[in-house]
Coordinates of N, CA and C and ligand atoms in Angstrom, one line a residue:
M1 N 5.5 -13.1 -12.8 CA 4.8 -11.9 -12.4 C 5.7 -11.1 -11.4
T2 N 6.0 -9.9 -11.7 CA 6.8 -9.1 -10.7 C 5.9 -8.0 -10.1
A3 N 6.2 -7.6 -8.9 CA 5.4 -6.6 -8.2 C 5.3 -5.3 -9.0
E4 N 6.4 -5.0 -9.8 CA 6.5 -3.7 -10.5 C 5.6 -3.7 -11.7
S5 N 5.5 -4.9 -12.4 CA 4.8 -4.9 -13.7 C 3.4 -5.3 -13.6
T6 N 2.9 -5.9 -12.6 CA 1.6 -6.4 -12.5 C 0.9 -5.9 -11.3
R7 N -0.3 -5.4 -11.4 CA -1.0 -4.9 -10.2 C -1.4 -6.1 -9.3
G8 N -1.5 -5.8 -8.1 CA -1.9 -6.8 -7.1 C -3.3 -7.3 -7.2
R9 N -3.6 -8.2 -6.4 CA -5.0 -8.8 -6.4 C -5.8 -8.2 -5.3
F10 N -7.0 -7.9 -5.6 CA -7.9 -7.3 -4.6 C -8.9 -8.3 -4.1
I11 N -8.7 -8.6 -2.8 CA -9.5 -9.7 -2.2 C -10.3 -9.2 -1.0
V12 N -11.6 -9.4 -1.0 CA -12.5 -8.9 0.0 C -13.0 -10.1 0.9
F13 N -13.2 -9.9 2.2 CA -13.8 -10.8 3.0 C -15.1 -10.3 3.6
E14 N -16.2 -11.1 3.5 CA -17.5 -10.6 4.0 C -18.0 -11.7 4.9
G15 N -19.0 -11.4 5.7 CA -19.7 -12.3 6.5 C -20.3 -11.5 7.7
I16 N -21.3 -12.1 8.3 CA -21.9 -11.5 9.5 C -20.8 -11.4 10.6
D17 N -21.1 -10.5 11.5 CA -20.2 -10.3 12.6 C -19.8 -11.7 13.3
G18 N -18.6 -11.9 13.5 CA -18.1 -13.1 14.2 C -18.0 -14.3 13.3
A19 N -18.1 -14.1 12.0 CA -18.0 -15.3 11.0 C -16.6 -15.8 10.9
G20 N -15.6 -15.0 11.3 CA -14.2 -15.5 11.2 C -13.4 -14.7 10.2
K21 N -13.8 -13.5 9.8 CA -13.1 -12.7 8.8 C -11.6 -12.4 9.3
T22 N -11.5 -11.9 10.6 CA -10.2 -11.5 11.1 C -9.3 -12.7 11.1
T23 N -9.8 -13.8 11.6 CA -9.0 -15.0 11.7 C -8.5 -15.5 10.4
Q24 N -9.3 -15.5 9.4 CA -8.9 -16.0 8.1 C -8.0 -15.0 7.3
I25 N -8.3 -13.7 7.5 CA -7.5 -12.7 6.9 C -6.0 -12.8 7.4
E26 N -5.9 -13.0 8.7 CA -4.5 -13.1 9.3 C -3.8 -14.2 8.7
L27 N -4.4 -15.4 8.5 CA -3.8 -16.6 8.0 C -3.4 -16.4 6.5
L28 N -4.3 -15.7 5.8 CA -4.1 -15.5 4.4 C -2.9 -14.5 4.2
E29 N -2.9 -13.5 5.0 CA -1.8 -12.6 4.9 C -0.4 -13.3 5.1
T30 N -0.4 -14.1 6.1 CA 0.9 -14.8 6.4 C 1.2 -15.7 5.2
Y31 N 0.3 -16.4 4.7 CA 0.5 -17.3 3.5 C 1.1 -16.5 2.3
L32 N 0.5 -15.4 2.1 CA 0.9 -14.6 0.9 C 2.3 -14.0 1.1
R33 N 2.5 -13.5 2.3 CA 3.9 -13.0 2.6 C 4.9 -14.0 2.5
E34 N 4.6 -15.2 3.0 CA 5.6 -16.3 2.9 C 5.9 -16.7 1.5
R35 N 5.0 -16.4 0.6 CA 5.2 -16.6 -0.8 C 5.8 -15.4 -1.6
G36 N 6.3 -14.4 -0.8 CA 7.0 -13.3 -1.3 C 6.1 -12.2 -1.8
R37 N 4.8 -12.2 -1.5 CA 3.9 -11.1 -2.0 C 4.0 -10.0 -1.0
K38 N 3.8 -8.8 -1.5 CA 3.6 -7.7 -0.6 C 2.1 -7.6 -0.3
V39 N 1.7 -7.3 0.9 CA 0.3 -7.3 1.2 C -0.1 -6.0 1.9
F40 N -1.2 -5.5 1.4 CA -1.8 -4.3 2.1 C -3.1 -4.8 2.7
R41 N -3.1 -4.8 4.1 CA -4.3 -5.3 4.8 C -5.1 -4.1 5.2
T42 N -6.4 -4.1 4.9 CA -7.2 -2.9 5.3 C -8.6 -3.4 5.6
A43 N -9.4 -2.4 6.0 CA -10.7 -2.7 6.5 C -11.7 -1.5 6.3
E44 N -13.0 -1.9 6.3 CA -14.0 -0.8 6.3 C -15.0 -1.2 7.4
P45 N -15.5 -0.1 8.2 CA -15.1 1.3 8.0 C -13.6 1.5 8.3
T46 N -13.1 2.6 7.6 CA -11.6 2.9 7.7 C -11.4 3.7 9.0
D47 N -10.1 4.1 9.1 CA -9.8 4.9 10.3 C -9.8 6.4 10.0
S48 N -10.4 6.8 8.9 CA -10.5 8.2 8.5 C -11.5 8.9 9.3
T49 N -11.7 10.2 9.1 CA -12.7 11.0 9.8 C -14.1 10.4 9.5
I50 N -14.3 10.0 8.3 CA -15.7 9.4 8.0 C -15.8 8.1 8.7
G51 N -14.7 7.3 8.8 CA -14.7 6.1 9.5 C -15.1 6.3 11.0
R52 N -14.5 7.3 11.5 CA -14.8 7.6 12.9 C -16.2 8.0 13.2
M53 N -16.8 8.7 12.2 CA -18.2 9.1 12.3 C -19.0 7.8 12.3
L54 N -18.6 6.8 11.4 CA -19.4 5.6 11.3 C -19.3 4.8 12.6
R55 N -18.1 4.7 13.2 CA -17.9 4.0 14.5 C -18.7 4.6 15.6
D56 N -18.8 5.9 15.6 CA -19.7 6.6 16.6 C -21.2 6.2 16.4
A57 N -21.6 6.0 15.1 CA -22.9 5.6 14.9 C -23.1 4.1 15.3
L58 N -22.1 3.3 14.9 CA -22.2 1.9 15.2 C -22.3 1.6 16.7
S59 N -21.6 2.4 17.5 CA -21.6 2.2 18.9 C -22.8 2.8 19.6
G60 N -23.5 3.6 18.8 CA -24.7 4.2 19.4 C -24.5 5.6 20.0
T61 N -23.2 6.1 20.0 CA -22.9 7.4 20.5 C -23.6 8.5 19.8
V62 N -23.7 8.3 18.5 CA -24.4 9.3 17.6 C -25.5 8.5 16.9
S63 N -26.7 9.1 16.8 CA -27.8 8.5 16.1 C -27.8 8.9 14.6
R64 N -27.9 7.9 13.7 CA -27.9 8.2 12.3 C -29.1 7.4 11.6
T65 N -29.6 7.9 10.6 CA -30.7 7.2 9.8 C -30.0 6.2 8.9
A66 N -30.8 5.3 8.4 CA -30.2 4.3 7.5 C -29.6 4.9 6.2
C67 N -30.2 6.0 5.7 CA -29.7 6.6 4.5 C -28.4 7.4 4.9
E68 N -28.4 8.0 6.0 CA -27.1 8.6 6.4 C -26.0 7.6 6.5
L69 N -26.3 6.4 7.1 CA -25.3 5.4 7.2 C -24.8 4.9 5.9
A70 N -25.8 4.6 5.0 CA -25.4 4.1 3.6 C -24.6 5.1 2.9
A71 N -24.9 6.4 3.0 CA -24.1 7.4 2.3 C -22.7 7.6 2.9
L72 N -22.6 7.5 4.2 CA -21.3 7.6 4.9 C -20.4 6.4 4.6
F73 N -21.0 5.2 4.6 CA -20.2 4.0 4.3 C -19.7 4.1 2.9
T74 N -20.5 4.7 2.0 CA -20.1 4.8 0.6 C -19.0 5.8 0.4
L75 N -19.2 7.0 1.1 CA -18.2 8.0 1.0 C -16.8 7.5 1.6
D76 N -16.9 6.8 2.7 CA -15.7 6.2 3.3 C -15.0 5.3 2.2
R77 N -15.8 4.6 1.5 CA -15.3 3.6 0.5 C -14.6 4.3 -0.7
V78 N -15.2 5.4 -1.1 CA -14.6 6.2 -2.3 C -13.3 6.7 -1.8
S79 N -13.2 7.3 -0.7 CA -11.9 7.8 -0.2 C -10.9 6.6 0.0
H80 N -11.4 5.5 0.5 CA -10.6 4.3 0.7 C -10.0 3.9 -0.6
N81 N -10.7 4.0 -1.7 CA -10.2 3.6 -3.0 C -9.1 4.6 -3.5
V82 N -9.4 5.9 -3.4 CA -8.6 6.9 -4.1 C -7.5 7.6 -3.2
D83 N -7.5 7.4 -1.9 CA -6.5 8.0 -1.1 C -5.1 7.8 -1.6
P84 N -4.3 8.8 -1.9 CA -3.0 8.6 -2.6 C -2.0 7.9 -1.7
E85 N -2.2 8.0 -0.3 CA -1.2 7.3 0.6 C -1.6 6.0 1.1
N86 N -2.9 5.9 1.5 CA -3.4 4.7 2.2 C -4.5 4.0 1.4
G87 N -4.6 4.4 0.1 CA -5.8 3.9 -0.7 C -5.5 2.5 -1.3
I88 N -6.6 1.9 -1.6 CA -6.6 0.6 -2.3 C -5.9 0.7 -3.7
G89 N -6.3 1.7 -4.4 CA -5.8 1.9 -5.8 C -4.3 2.0 -5.8
Q90 N -3.7 2.8 -5.0 CA -2.2 3.0 -5.0 C -1.5 1.7 -4.6
A91 N -2.1 1.0 -3.7 CA -1.5 -0.3 -3.3 C -1.5 -1.3 -4.4
L92 N -2.6 -1.4 -5.1 CA -2.7 -2.4 -6.2 C -1.7 -2.0 -7.3
A93 N -1.7 -0.7 -7.6 CA -0.8 -0.2 -8.6 C 0.7 -0.5 -8.3
R94 N 1.0 -0.6 -7.0 CA 2.4 -0.9 -6.6 C 2.6 -2.4 -6.6
G95 N 1.7 -3.2 -7.0 CA 1.8 -4.6 -7.0 C 1.5 -5.3 -5.8
M96 N 0.9 -4.6 -4.8 CA 0.6 -5.3 -3.5 C -0.8 -6.0 -3.7
D97 N -0.9 -7.1 -3.0 CA -2.2 -7.8 -2.8 C -2.9 -7.0 -1.7
V98 N -4.2 -6.7 -2.0 CA -5.0 -5.9 -1.0 C -6.0 -6.9 -0.4
I99 N -6.0 -7.0 0.9 CA -7.0 -7.8 1.6 C -7.8 -6.9 2.4
C100 N -9.1 -6.8 2.1 CA -10.0 -5.9 2.8 C -11.1 -6.6 3.6
D101 N -11.2 -6.2 4.9 CA -12.2 -6.8 5.7 C -13.5 -5.9 5.5
R102 N -14.4 -6.5 4.8 CA -15.7 -5.8 4.4 C -15.5 -4.8 3.3
Y103 N -16.6 -4.7 2.4 CA -16.6 -3.8 1.3 C -18.0 -3.5 1.0
Y104 N -18.3 -3.2 -0.3 CA -19.6 -2.7 -0.6 C -20.7 -3.7 -0.4
Y105 N -20.3 -5.0 -0.4 CA -21.3 -6.0 -0.1 C -21.9 -5.8 1.2
S106 N -21.1 -5.4 2.2 CA -21.7 -5.1 3.5 C -22.7 -4.0 3.5
T107 N -22.4 -2.9 2.8 CA -23.4 -1.8 2.7 C -24.7 -2.3 2.0
L108 N -24.5 -3.2 0.9 CA -25.7 -3.7 0.3 C -26.5 -4.6 1.2
A109 N -25.8 -5.3 2.1 CA -26.5 -6.2 3.0 C -27.1 -5.5 4.2
Y110 N -26.2 -4.8 4.9 CA -26.6 -4.2 6.2 C -27.6 -3.0 5.9
Q111 N -27.1 -2.0 5.1 CA -28.0 -0.8 4.9 C -29.1 -1.2 3.9
G112 N -28.8 -2.1 2.9 CA -29.8 -2.5 2.0 C -31.0 -3.1 2.6
S113 N -30.8 -3.7 3.8 CA -31.9 -4.3 4.5 C -32.7 -3.3 5.3
E114 N -32.2 -2.1 5.4 CA -32.8 -1.1 6.2 C -33.4 0.1 5.4
T115 N -33.0 0.2 4.2 CA -33.5 1.3 3.4 C -33.6 0.8 1.9
D116 N -33.8 1.7 1.0 CA -34.0 1.4 -0.4 C -32.8 0.6 -1.0
A117 N -32.9 -0.7 -1.2 CA -31.8 -1.5 -1.6 C -31.2 -1.1 -2.9
K118 N -32.1 -0.7 -3.8 CA -31.6 -0.3 -5.2 C -30.8 1.0 -5.1
W119 N -31.2 1.9 -4.3 CA -30.5 3.2 -4.2 C -29.1 2.9 -3.7
V120 N -29.0 2.0 -2.7 CA -27.7 1.7 -2.0 C -26.8 1.0 -3.1
R121 N -27.4 0.1 -3.8 CA -26.6 -0.7 -4.8 C -26.1 0.2 -5.9
D122 N -27.0 1.1 -6.4 CA -26.6 2.0 -7.5 C -25.5 2.9 -7.1
M123 N -25.6 3.4 -5.9 CA -24.7 4.4 -5.4 C -23.3 3.8 -5.4
N124 N -23.2 2.5 -5.0 CA -21.9 1.8 -4.9 C -21.4 1.3 -6.3
L125 N -22.3 0.5 -7.0 CA -21.9 -0.1 -8.2 C -21.7 0.8 -9.4
N126 N -22.4 2.0 -9.4 CA -22.2 2.9 -10.5 C -21.2 4.0 -10.2
C127 N -20.5 3.9 -9.1 CA -19.5 4.9 -8.8 C -18.2 4.5 -9.5
P128 N -17.7 5.4 -10.4 CA -16.5 5.1 -11.1 C -15.2 5.0 -10.2
E129 N -15.3 5.5 -9.0 CA -14.2 5.5 -8.1 C -14.2 4.4 -7.1
I130 N -15.2 3.5 -7.2 CA -15.2 2.3 -6.3 C -14.9 1.1 -7.2
R131 N -13.7 0.5 -6.9 CA -13.4 -0.6 -7.8 C -14.0 -2.0 -7.4
R132 N -14.1 -2.9 -8.4 CA -14.6 -4.2 -8.2 C -13.5 -5.1 -7.7
P133 N -13.7 -5.9 -6.6 CA -12.7 -6.8 -6.2 C -12.5 -8.0 -7.2
D134 N -11.3 -8.6 -7.1 CA -11.0 -9.8 -8.0 C -11.7 -11.0 -7.3
L135 N -11.9 -11.0 -6.0 CA -12.5 -12.1 -5.3 C -13.1 -11.6 -4.0
C136 N -14.4 -12.0 -3.8 CA -15.0 -11.8 -2.5 C -15.2 -13.2 -1.9
V137 N -14.7 -13.4 -0.7 CA -14.9 -14.6 0.1 C -16.0 -14.3 1.1
F138 N -17.1 -15.0 1.0 CA -18.2 -14.8 2.0 C -18.1 -16.0 3.0
L139 N -17.8 -15.7 4.2 CA -17.8 -16.7 5.3 C -19.2 -16.8 5.8
D140 N -19.8 -17.9 5.5 CA -21.2 -18.1 5.8 C -21.4 -18.9 7.1
L141 N -22.0 -18.2 8.0 CA -22.2 -18.8 9.4 C -23.6 -18.5 9.9
S142 N -24.2 -19.4 10.6 CA -25.5 -19.2 11.2 C -25.4 -18.1 12.3
P143 N -26.4 -17.3 12.5 CA -26.4 -16.3 13.5 C -26.2 -16.9 14.9
E144 N -26.7 -18.1 15.1 CA -26.6 -18.8 16.4 C -25.1 -19.0 16.7
E145 N -24.4 -19.6 15.7 CA -23.0 -19.9 15.8 C -22.2 -18.6 16.0
S146 N -22.5 -17.6 15.2 CA -21.7 -16.3 15.3 C -21.9 -15.7 16.6
M147 N -23.1 -15.7 17.1 CA -23.4 -15.1 18.4 C -22.6 -15.8 19.5
A148 N -22.6 -17.1 19.4 CA -21.8 -17.9 20.4 C -20.3 -17.5 20.4
R149 N -19.8 -17.3 19.1 CA -18.4 -17.0 19.0 C -18.1 -15.6 19.6
I150 N -19.0 -14.7 19.5 CA -18.7 -13.3 19.8 C -19.3 -12.9 21.2
S151 N -19.9 -13.9 21.9 CA -20.6 -13.5 23.1 C -19.7 -12.8 24.2
H152 N -18.4 -13.1 24.1 CA -17.4 -12.5 25.0 C -17.1 -11.0 24.7
R153 N -17.5 -10.6 23.5 CA -17.2 -9.2 23.1 C -18.1 -8.2 23.9
N154 N -17.6 -7.0 24.1 CA -18.4 -6.0 24.7 C -19.7 -5.8 24.1
A155 N -20.8 -6.0 24.9 CA -22.1 -5.9 24.3 C -22.5 -4.6 23.7
S156 N -21.9 -3.5 24.2 CA -22.3 -2.2 23.7 C -21.5 -1.8 22.4
R157 N -20.7 -2.7 22.0 CA -19.7 -2.3 20.9 C -20.4 -1.9 19.6
E158 N -21.4 -2.6 19.2 CA -22.0 -2.3 18.0 C -23.6 -2.5 18.0
I159 N -24.2 -1.9 17.1 CA -25.7 -1.9 17.1 C -26.3 -3.1 16.3
F160 N -25.4 -3.9 15.7 CA -25.9 -4.9 14.7 C -25.9 -6.3 15.3
E161 N -25.4 -6.6 16.5 CA -25.2 -7.9 16.9 C -26.4 -8.6 17.6
T162 N -27.5 -8.6 17.1 CA -28.6 -9.3 17.7 C -29.0 -10.4 16.7
R163 N -29.5 -11.6 17.2 CA -29.7 -12.7 16.4 C -30.7 -12.4 15.2
E164 N -31.8 -11.8 15.5 CA -32.8 -11.4 14.5 C -32.2 -10.6 13.4
R165 N -31.4 -9.6 13.8 CA -30.8 -8.7 12.9 C -29.8 -9.4 12.0
L166 N -29.0 -10.3 12.6 CA -28.0 -11.1 11.9 C -28.6 -12.0 10.9
E167 N -29.8 -12.5 11.3 CA -30.6 -13.4 10.4 C -31.0 -12.6 9.1
R168 N -31.5 -11.4 9.4 CA -31.9 -10.5 8.3 C -30.8 -10.2 7.4
V169 N -29.6 -9.8 8.0 CA -28.5 -9.4 7.2 C -28.0 -10.6 6.3
R170 N -27.9 -11.8 6.9 CA -27.5 -13.0 6.2 C -28.4 -13.2 5.0
A171 N -29.7 -13.1 5.2 CA -30.6 -13.3 4.1 C -30.4 -12.3 3.0
Q172 N -30.1 -11.1 3.5 CA -29.9 -10.0 2.5 C -28.6 -10.2 1.7
F173 N -27.6 -10.8 2.4 CA -26.3 -11.2 1.7 C -26.7 -12.1 0.6
Y174 N -27.5 -13.1 0.8 CA -27.9 -14.1 -0.2 C -28.6 -13.4 -1.4
R175 N -29.4 -12.4 -1.1 CA -30.1 -11.6 -2.1 C -29.0 -10.9 -3.0
V176 N -28.1 -10.3 -2.3 CA -27.0 -9.6 -3.0 C -26.2 -10.5 -3.9
W177 N -25.9 -11.7 -3.5 CA -25.2 -12.7 -4.4 C -26.0 -13.0 -5.6
D178 N -27.3 -13.1 -5.5 CA -28.2 -13.4 -6.6 C -28.2 -12.2 -7.6
E179 N -28.0 -11.0 -7.0 CA -28.1 -9.8 -7.9 C -26.8 -9.5 -8.5
L180 N -25.7 -10.1 -8.1 CA -24.4 -9.8 -8.7 C -23.8 -11.0 -9.3
P181 N -24.4 -11.5 -10.4 CA -23.9 -12.8 -11.0 C -22.6 -12.7 -11.7
D182 N -22.2 -11.4 -12.0 CA -20.9 -11.2 -12.7 C -19.7 -11.1 -11.8
E183 N -19.9 -11.1 -10.5 CA -18.8 -10.9 -9.6 C -18.3 -12.2 -9.1
N184 N -17.0 -12.3 -8.8 CA -16.4 -13.5 -8.3 C -16.6 -13.6 -6.8
V185 N -17.8 -14.1 -6.4 CA -18.1 -14.3 -5.0 C -18.0 -15.8 -4.7
Q186 N -17.2 -16.2 -3.7 CA -17.1 -17.6 -3.3 C -17.7 -17.7 -1.9
I187 N -18.6 -18.6 -1.8 CA -19.2 -18.9 -0.5 C -18.5 -20.0 0.3
A188 N -18.0 -19.7 1.5 CA -17.3 -20.7 2.2 C -18.1 -21.1 3.5
D189 N -18.2 -22.3 3.8 CA -18.9 -22.8 5.0 C -18.0 -22.5 6.2
A190 N -18.4 -21.5 6.9 CA -17.6 -21.0 8.0 C -17.8 -21.7 9.3
A191 N -18.6 -22.8 9.3 CA -18.8 -23.6 10.5 C -17.7 -24.6 10.7
R192 N -16.9 -24.8 9.6 CA -15.8 -25.8 9.7 C -14.7 -25.3 10.5
S193 N -13.6 -26.1 10.6 CA -12.4 -25.7 11.4 C -11.7 -24.6 10.7
I194 N -11.0 -23.8 11.4 CA -10.2 -22.7 10.9 C -9.3 -23.2 9.8
E195 N -8.7 -24.3 9.9 CA -7.7 -24.9 8.9 C -8.4 -25.3 7.6
E196 N -9.5 -25.9 7.8 CA -10.3 -26.3 6.6 C -10.7 -25.1 5.7
I197 N -11.2 -24.1 6.4 CA -11.6 -22.9 5.7 C -10.5 -22.3 5.0
Q198 N -9.3 -22.2 5.7 CA -8.2 -21.5 5.2 C -7.6 -22.2 3.9
T199 N -7.7 -23.6 4.0 CA -7.2 -24.3 2.8 C -8.1 -24.0 1.6
D200 N -9.4 -23.9 1.8 CA -10.2 -23.5 0.6 C -9.9 -22.1 0.1
I201 N -9.7 -21.2 1.1 CA -9.4 -19.8 0.7 C -8.1 -19.7 -0.1
R202 N -7.1 -20.4 0.3 CA -5.8 -20.4 -0.4 C -6.0 -20.9 -1.8
R203 N -6.8 -21.9 -1.9 CA -7.0 -22.4 -3.3 C -7.7 -21.4 -4.2
M204 N -8.7 -20.7 -3.6 CA -9.4 -19.6 -4.3 C -8.4 -18.5 -4.8
V205 N -7.5 -18.1 -3.9 CA -6.6 -17.0 -4.2 C -5.6 -17.5 -5.2
D206 N -5.1 -18.7 -5.1 CA -4.1 -19.2 -6.0 C -4.6 -19.3 -7.4
R207 N -5.9 -19.4 -7.5 CA -6.5 -19.5 -8.9 C -6.7 -18.2 -9.6
L208 N -6.5 -17.1 -8.8 CA -6.8 -15.8 -9.3 C -5.8 -15.3 -10.4
T209 N -6.4 -14.8 -11.5 CA -5.5 -14.1 -12.4 C -6.0 -12.7 -12.5
V210 N -5.1 -11.8 -12.8 CA -5.4 -10.3 -12.7 C -5.5 -9.7 -14.1
N211 N -6.6 -9.0 -14.4 CA -6.7 -8.2 -15.6 C -6.0 -6.8 -15.4
E212 N -5.3 -6.4 -16.3 CA -4.6 -5.1 -16.1 C -5.5 -3.9 -16.3
T213 N -6.1 -3.4 -15.2 CA -6.8 -2.2 -15.3 C -6.5 -1.3 -14.1
Ligands
LIG1 P1 -15.0 -11.6 12.5 O1 -13.8 -10.9 12.2 O2 -15.7 -12.1 11.3 O3 -15.9 -10.8 13.4 P2 -13.3 -13.3 14.1 O4 -12.2 -13.8 13.2 O5 -13.0 -12.2 15.0 O6 -14.6 -12.9 13.3 O7 -13.8 -14.6 14.9 C1 -14.8 -14.5 15.9 C2 -14.4 -15.5 17.1 O8 -14.6 -16.8 16.6 C3 -13.0 -15.4 17.5 O9 -13.0 -15.6 18.9 C4 -12.3 -16.5 16.8 O10 -11.2 -17.0 17.5 C5 -13.4 -17.5 16.7 N1 -13.3 -18.3 15.4 C6 -13.0 -17.9 14.2 N2 -13.0 -18.9 13.3 C7 -13.5 -20.0 13.9 C8 -13.8 -21.3 13.5 N3 -13.7 -21.8 12.3 N4 -14.2 -22.2 14.5 C9 -14.4 -21.8 15.8 N5 -14.1 -20.5 16.2 C10 -13.7 -19.6 15.3
LIG2 P1 -16.4 -4.7 11.6 O1 -15.5 -3.8 12.3 O2 -15.9 -5.5 10.5 O3 -17.1 -5.7 12.7 P2 -16.9 -7.2 13.0 O4 -15.4 -7.4 13.2 O5 -17.7 -7.5 14.2 O6 -17.4 -8.0 11.8 O7 -17.7 -3.9 11.1 C1 -18.4 -3.1 12.0 C2 -19.8 -3.1 11.7 O8 -20.1 -2.3 10.6 C3 -20.4 -4.5 11.4 O9 -21.5 -4.7 12.3 C4 -21.0 -4.3 10.0 C5 -21.2 -2.8 9.8 N1 -21.1 -2.4 8.4 C6 -22.2 -1.9 7.8 O10 -23.3 -1.9 8.4 N2 -22.1 -1.4 6.5 C7 -20.9 -1.4 5.8 O11 -20.8 -1.0 4.7 C8 -19.7 -1.9 6.5 C9 -18.4 -1.9 5.8 C10 -19.9 -2.4 7.8

């Protein structure tokens, strides 16, 4: 497989806040680069104008309704796919493996638990410019454990980090997995050691084959 002739693999990480996404993504990126792969590491919300609007809403600086948030996250994602310079599509086409911290599963879980879940799902899954990942790794952790891990973070940083809220979002993630039987979602027990989790993830990624689309 050469970078020029085969598109890269599109790998998404999901999990409630503090589940270990950043930690595992960094280790996976190192692993892939050591194996000669080119890697495009990215995240949602993005750093675009829409992404900044979302961060203002997440920090509480600007108040947004659940539907506004769902629509903004989805718009951010469309642009994230099609941007000719920093987009997911161009990176995959150039043979790079794309690792994305959060994707539409987060919108389905976070905003889907706050407003009409079907509307949120349809807007994302029926959009021709939002591509399906080759693999979604869900780092599954209890809200208690995640709160303990992120307790040192700035309390005002985000509006989503309360135990009750994280419990609801985690339950909603499980509903989302039930509703997406055709997607390659792998659930990893994120309460284990960093190394054990990473070993599992590398195995999942090594197994991936790519369809040319
Ligand atoms: P996320 O990106 O999902 O919010 P992070 O990777 O930033 O999560 O991890 C949150 C915190 O938990 C960090 O301080 C990190 O060092 C720690 N951490 C990550 N994975 C583990 C693990 N498996 N066991 C214990 N602590 C962890
Ligand atoms: P992120 O920066 O990944 O936070 P963390 O590193 O703590 O996991 O995500 C910021 C917040 O945005 C996070 O609380 C989840 C929320 N979010 C949504 O509500 N909907 C979405 O579609 C996305 C991508 C994120």
